Amino acid sequence: MNILSDLVNKHNFYRESTLNLQASENVLSRPAREALGADLASRYSHIMDSGINGYGGCKYSEEILIETENLMKKLYGSKYAEVKTIGGHVAAEVAILSTMNKKENMLAIGENCGGYTGYFGNYIPSMFSINSYEIPYDSENQEIKYEELEKVTKQVNPSVILLGQSFFVKPYDMKRIREIGDECNARIIYDGSHVMGLIAGKQFQPDALKYSDILLGSTHKTFFGPQGGIALTNDEELWDRMSFNTVWKTMDNYHLNRIASLGVAAEEMLQFGEEYASQVCKNSKQLGKALNEYEIEVKYSPWYSYSHQVHLSPENESRFGNFLKISQKLEENGIITDREGRIGTAEITRMGYNDMDNMASLIKDALSGKNVKNNTIELRKSLKIKYCR
Ligand SMILES: *Cc1c(COP(=O)(O)O)cnc(C)c1O
């Protein structure tokens, strides 16, 4: 009986012979992947309030946690880093628990404007008994309507203005938002889940933490890490509250193997982050332009994107089918994308691939009914992970 090991091998082989253009994913370097499979994966470490670890055998794992926190602080220039949260979503729960009381209001970008589903309705607001209202947003230009935000802020008196999107192509005017928030003493939380690697590389919203109280997000989308979450702050009181709201509140153990792997990724980011992030942003802009030239409609011409994502227009449906059909057709040709019309350049850039005209031409051929599977397999074989030691 080896069903599961066989399936894992099949999955590895499958994904190693395809090109991944999913905006929410990235690829781990070999050392980061090895850390995930280390002995740490089945160990505990928990320093109690008394200062004593409740578990033995932890002399290295304690150091791994401290080193990883220090690397993250250095990378984002923050005073404090909470690396224990096991996803961007949990980091957001911790941040909201640390800044809001029951029945209070928050503002976030609506789902139909690319905001995160968890911040509305039956998800986080209902779990924590808080209310969320939408930040006025101009989808066509991908911009917050700042004057309207100022009005809504006065009406709603939010405890938190929560920024960030899952469909995320343009940064915000953070100084303006801070001023609006300050008028009613709202905390500013920046959910950079998608763009944490681009922020670390200083190519997208480098002022995210400067003008916010908490910068949080996933460690595995544009960041080089394993799946997990992080929350950064310069505010000692918030840091204390976030620590209190993490272990034994939103989760218990924090997966030591994941922390070690995140530390490896942080070292890679410190060394290569700026070059990688700048290339990612260049590639998405170029991919948007090239796709449009091949008559695959991409939104937000002529700038297309300032991040790792480009967004297909629903106008493609009459020629190529809906986003699900497009994704299925591409996957038949060895190109993996999500089913929501996002195309991401983070992983292929990390694989050292920058020829976006060729990428657009492969996509165009696949969608036009040609079989380019062998071309993608050959291309994938020629690539190996860049920006790691
Ligand atoms: C992906 C995402 C999350 C959830 O992150 P996980 O790491 O999957 O828990 C939260 N917020 C935004 C904006 C996201 O895009």
XYZ file of C-alpha atoms and ligand atoms in Angstrom:
404
model
C 0.000 0.000 0.000
C 1.640 3.152 -1.206
C -1.291 5.065 -2.526
C -0.430 8.396 -0.988
C 3.282 8.363 -1.757
C 2.408 7.523 -5.347
C -0.043 10.398 -5.535
C 2.501 12.806 -4.085
C 5.070 11.679 -6.666
C 2.534 12.089 -9.429
C 1.655 15.571 -8.230
C 5.339 16.562 -8.081
C 5.975 15.236 -11.556
C 2.868 16.959 -12.914
C 3.665 20.351 -11.467
C 7.343 20.045 -12.439
C 6.355 19.586 -16.060
C 3.969 22.552 -16.222
C 4.378 26.330 -16.057
C 2.675 27.916 -13.050
C 1.090 31.313 -13.603
C -1.159 31.277 -10.534
C -0.976 34.647 -8.823
C -1.363 33.169 -5.311
C 1.510 30.713 -5.595
C 5.262 30.538 -5.812
C 7.936 27.879 -5.771
C 10.211 26.978 -2.842
C 13.976 26.763 -3.193
C 15.543 23.421 -2.361
C 16.870 24.549 1.059
C 13.446 26.016 1.979
C 11.791 22.762 0.935
C 14.291 20.663 2.878
C 13.590 22.662 6.023
C 9.910 21.724 5.672
C 10.804 18.041 5.683
C 13.190 18.325 8.648
C 12.744 16.684 12.071
C 11.224 19.989 13.220
C 7.997 19.033 11.426
C 6.865 16.863 14.361
C 8.240 18.891 17.275
C 6.795 21.399 19.701
C 8.337 24.451 21.282
C 6.382 26.812 23.504
C 7.949 29.360 25.800
C 5.451 29.938 28.618
C 4.758 33.216 30.444
C 7.292 32.095 33.053
C 9.976 32.278 30.345
C 10.534 28.518 30.476
C 9.870 26.284 27.490
C 7.112 23.786 28.202
C 8.953 21.267 26.019
C 12.451 19.836 26.044
C 14.840 19.417 23.130
C 14.266 22.957 21.931
C 17.683 24.615 22.104
C 17.891 24.967 18.317
C 14.223 25.441 17.599
C 14.073 28.420 19.981
C 16.953 29.959 18.076
C 15.246 29.246 14.744
C 12.196 31.257 15.829
C 14.252 34.216 17.062
C 16.455 34.276 13.942
C 13.435 34.153 11.647
C 11.743 37.008 13.519
C 14.947 39.036 13.275
C 15.305 38.414 9.554
C 11.721 39.502 8.954
C 12.176 42.663 11.025
C 15.269 43.501 9.024
C 13.540 42.832 5.712
C 10.541 45.086 6.413
C 12.271 47.572 8.692
C 9.808 46.854 11.517
C 10.357 46.790 15.266
C 8.265 43.639 15.764
C 7.415 40.578 13.664
C 4.834 37.930 14.537
C 5.769 34.950 12.348
C 3.753 32.265 14.150
C 0.451 32.639 12.293
C -0.116 29.743 9.926
C -1.673 31.827 7.131
C -2.460 35.360 6.015
C -6.046 34.756 7.110
C -4.993 33.861 10.658
C -2.661 36.889 10.738
C -5.709 39.002 9.837
C -7.767 37.393 12.606
C -5.001 38.182 15.098
C -4.708 41.771 13.875
C -8.475 42.351 14.027
C -8.747 40.789 17.500
C -5.938 43.112 18.604
C -7.524 46.303 17.266
C -11.313 45.868 17.512
C -14.009 45.193 20.082
C -17.373 43.575 19.464
C -19.970 45.688 17.632
C -17.337 48.056 16.244
C -17.033 48.878 12.534
C -14.319 48.351 9.985
C -13.892 49.400 6.372
C -12.425 47.114 3.696
C -12.383 46.935 -0.088
C -15.447 45.055 -1.353
C -15.246 41.620 -2.875
C -16.623 42.823 -6.203
C -13.731 45.306 -6.331
C -11.154 42.562 -5.765
C -11.167 42.696 -1.938
C -10.747 39.613 0.255
C -13.880 37.514 0.769
C -13.057 36.821 4.429
C -13.598 40.455 5.463
C -17.324 40.487 4.742
C -20.616 38.951 5.770
C -20.601 35.529 7.319
C -16.851 35.178 7.605
C -14.587 37.182 9.939
C -17.180 39.892 10.831
C -19.749 37.333 11.976
C -17.154 35.280 13.855
C -15.933 38.335 15.818
C -19.301 40.136 15.989
C -18.030 43.201 14.167
C -19.475 45.041 11.159
C -17.697 45.688 7.889
C -18.510 48.328 5.314
C -17.012 48.891 1.897
C -14.294 51.364 1.058
C -15.558 53.376 -1.963
C -13.536 52.115 -4.901
C -13.249 52.941 -8.604
C -12.780 49.538 -10.261
C -12.095 50.937 -13.715
C -9.018 52.844 -12.570
C -8.283 50.550 -9.611
C -8.254 53.445 -7.169
C -9.831 54.234 -3.832
C -12.248 57.179 -4.084
C -10.509 59.186 -1.379
C -13.045 61.977 -1.036
C -15.874 59.493 -0.638
C -13.764 57.467 1.785
C -13.432 60.557 3.931
C -17.239 60.916 4.006
C -17.881 57.234 4.719
C -15.264 57.278 7.473
C -17.115 60.130 9.188
C -20.442 58.281 8.896
C -19.240 54.848 9.987
C -16.591 55.868 12.531
C -14.522 52.703 11.905
C -12.024 51.326 14.418
C -10.060 49.891 11.514
C -9.499 50.755 7.861
C -8.311 47.507 6.328
C -6.497 47.828 3.001
C -5.378 45.222 0.497
C -6.938 43.108 -2.238
C -6.763 39.626 -3.684
C -7.074 41.171 -7.140
C -4.280 43.640 -6.594
C -2.561 45.629 -9.347
C -2.176 49.185 -8.035
C -0.820 50.644 -4.766
C -2.698 53.241 -2.649
C -2.049 56.779 -1.504
C -1.125 55.722 2.027
C -0.424 59.194 3.367
C -3.929 60.289 2.395
C -5.509 57.216 3.987
C -3.559 57.753 7.189
C -4.825 61.339 7.356
C -8.410 60.184 6.797
C -8.023 57.489 9.448
C -6.465 59.879 11.950
C -9.567 62.098 11.830
C -11.472 59.373 13.703
C -8.564 57.551 15.358
C -8.973 54.507 13.127
C -6.182 51.961 13.028
C -4.831 51.242 9.540
C -4.181 47.578 8.723
C -2.554 46.705 5.412
C -3.223 43.175 4.163
C -0.362 42.671 1.716
C -0.947 38.917 1.312
C -0.453 38.976 -2.440
C 2.353 41.497 -2.519
C 4.516 40.757 0.557
C 7.449 39.749 -1.681
C 7.085 42.905 -3.761
C 6.936 45.079 -0.627
C 10.043 43.321 0.737
C 11.729 43.979 -2.624
C 10.626 47.655 -2.427
C 8.842 47.550 -5.784
C 5.206 47.862 -4.652
C 3.896 50.096 -1.872
C 7.212 50.424 -0.035
C 5.433 52.788 2.393
C 2.873 50.133 3.459
C 4.174 49.886 7.032
C 5.245 53.524 7.332
C 1.608 54.686 7.204
C -0.141 51.708 8.781
C -0.321 50.219 12.267
C -0.018 46.622 11.101
C 1.289 45.150 7.863
C 0.219 41.525 7.518
C -0.043 38.868 4.855
C 0.771 35.469 3.428
C 4.361 34.289 3.153
C 3.930 32.266 -0.038
C 2.350 34.355 -2.799
C 5.004 36.763 -4.046
C 7.131 36.036 -0.950
C 9.546 33.073 -1.264
C 8.294 31.195 1.806
C 6.193 28.131 2.605
C 2.467 28.666 3.203
C 2.028 30.777 6.310
C 1.290 34.256 7.622
C 3.102 37.197 9.165
C 2.134 40.392 11.000
C 4.522 43.335 11.415
C 4.215 46.449 13.557
C 6.253 49.232 15.144
C 3.803 49.622 18.025
C 4.819 47.834 21.226
C 1.303 47.705 22.647
C -0.082 46.210 19.430
C 2.745 43.700 19.364
C 1.895 42.573 22.904
C -1.754 42.214 22.005
C -0.960 40.334 18.814
C 1.289 37.903 20.693
C -1.510 37.361 23.196
C -4.048 36.758 20.418
C -1.904 34.214 18.568
C -0.971 31.152 20.659
C -3.945 29.596 22.528
C -6.384 32.026 20.872
C -6.404 31.657 17.105
C -4.072 28.634 17.058
C -1.748 26.555 19.234
C 1.512 25.302 17.751
C 3.089 27.267 14.964
C 4.816 24.529 12.916
C 8.550 24.775 13.562
C 9.460 23.354 10.162
C 7.467 26.144 8.541
C 9.255 28.779 10.628
C 12.653 27.350 9.631
C 11.670 27.311 5.980
C 10.371 30.893 6.271
C 13.723 31.923 7.739
C 15.532 30.375 4.769
C 13.172 32.265 2.435
C 13.778 35.519 4.314
C 17.527 35.148 3.793
C 16.897 34.646 0.072
C 14.651 37.726 0.020
C 17.260 39.841 1.768
C 19.794 38.872 -0.864
C 17.696 38.808 -4.039
C 14.380 40.496 -3.207
C 14.878 43.797 -5.006
C 16.099 42.265 -8.251
C 13.369 39.604 -8.218
C 10.521 41.979 -7.389
C 11.584 44.519 -9.988
C 11.699 41.803 -12.645
C 8.280 40.452 -11.577
C 6.676 43.887 -12.002
C 8.362 44.447 -15.371
C 7.215 41.034 -16.550
C 3.547 41.533 -15.673
C 3.381 44.880 -17.409
C 5.056 43.371 -20.469
C 2.817 40.283 -20.388
C -0.287 42.495 -20.268
C 0.916 44.477 -23.259
C 1.942 41.399 -25.251
C -1.360 39.590 -24.574
C -3.290 42.644 -25.740
C -1.193 42.737 -28.906
C -2.225 39.110 -29.520
C -5.842 40.227 -29.060
C -6.333 38.603 -25.701
C -8.058 41.374 -23.784
C -6.257 42.454 -20.609
C -7.713 45.073 -18.253
C -6.215 48.470 -17.410
C -4.479 49.318 -20.676
C -2.045 51.070 -21.072
C -0.514 50.517 -17.605
C -1.910 46.979 -17.026
C -0.302 46.329 -13.667
C 2.149 47.562 -11.042
C 2.249 44.171 -9.285
C 2.675 40.486 -10.182
C -0.881 40.097 -11.541
C -2.550 40.864 -14.836
C -6.327 40.586 -15.108
C -8.021 39.132 -18.158
C -11.077 41.018 -19.309
C -14.457 39.227 -19.306
C -14.688 40.410 -22.943
C -12.585 37.390 -23.915
C -15.576 35.162 -23.229
C -17.134 35.425 -26.698
C -13.932 34.126 -28.345
C -12.373 31.832 -25.754
C -15.072 31.010 -23.191
C -15.322 32.079 -19.538
C -12.411 32.160 -17.081
C -12.926 28.488 -16.162
C -12.829 27.439 -19.840
C -9.752 29.570 -20.445
C -7.978 28.028 -17.462
C -8.906 24.492 -18.562
C -7.721 25.102 -22.119
C -4.416 26.491 -20.836
C -3.960 23.569 -18.446
C -4.427 21.121 -21.341
C -1.385 22.889 -22.767
C 0.702 22.732 -19.602
C 0.008 26.272 -18.370
C -1.611 26.497 -14.918
C -3.746 29.557 -14.034
C -6.621 30.201 -11.639
C -10.254 30.249 -12.704
C -10.829 33.898 -11.907
C -9.005 35.617 -14.728
C -5.794 36.424 -12.883
C -2.419 35.608 -14.407
C 0.621 35.863 -12.120
C 4.261 36.327 -13.085
C 5.908 35.705 -9.685
C 6.723 32.010 -10.101
C 7.929 32.082 -13.709
C 10.102 35.077 -12.868
C 11.529 33.157 -9.933
C 12.248 30.367 -12.417
C 14.349 32.907 -14.320
C 11.917 33.341 -17.205
C 11.475 36.829 -18.672
C 10.420 36.331 -22.297
C 6.859 37.589 -21.910
C 6.321 37.932 -25.676
C 6.884 34.203 -26.038
C 4.694 33.521 -22.976
C 1.879 35.565 -24.530
C 2.307 33.764 -27.819
C 2.061 30.341 -26.105
C -1.124 31.490 -24.323
C -2.577 32.844 -27.549
C -1.788 29.617 -29.456
C -3.257 27.454 -26.684
C -6.449 29.505 -26.567
C -6.748 29.479 -30.354
C -6.842 25.682 -30.368
C -3.232 24.848 -31.244
C -1.467 22.190 -29.198
C 1.600 23.750 -27.563
C 1.967 21.225 -24.743
C 5.346 20.013 -25.976
C 6.597 23.583 -26.214
C 5.621 24.292 -22.598
C 7.167 21.039 -21.368
C 10.425 21.837 -23.185
C 10.394 25.383 -21.845
C 9.727 24.161 -18.277
C 12.622 21.685 -18.553
C 14.984 24.515 -19.484
C 14.152 26.506 -16.328
C 15.503 26.235 -12.824
C 14.991 28.278 -9.687
C 16.783 31.593 -9.706
C 17.271 33.995 -6.779
C 18.452 31.371 -4.305
C 21.796 30.092 -3.104
C -4.693 34.998 0.054
C -5.252 36.096 0.871
C -5.530 35.914 2.221
C -5.459 34.546 2.884
O -4.167 34.131 3.018
P -3.787 32.626 3.469
O -2.314 32.724 3.574
O -4.278 31.721 2.398
O -4.447 32.365 4.786
C -5.932 37.010 2.971
N -6.059 38.223 2.409
C -5.818 38.444 1.090
C -5.979 39.813 0.520
C -5.407 37.383 0.277
O -5.203 37.585 -1.027
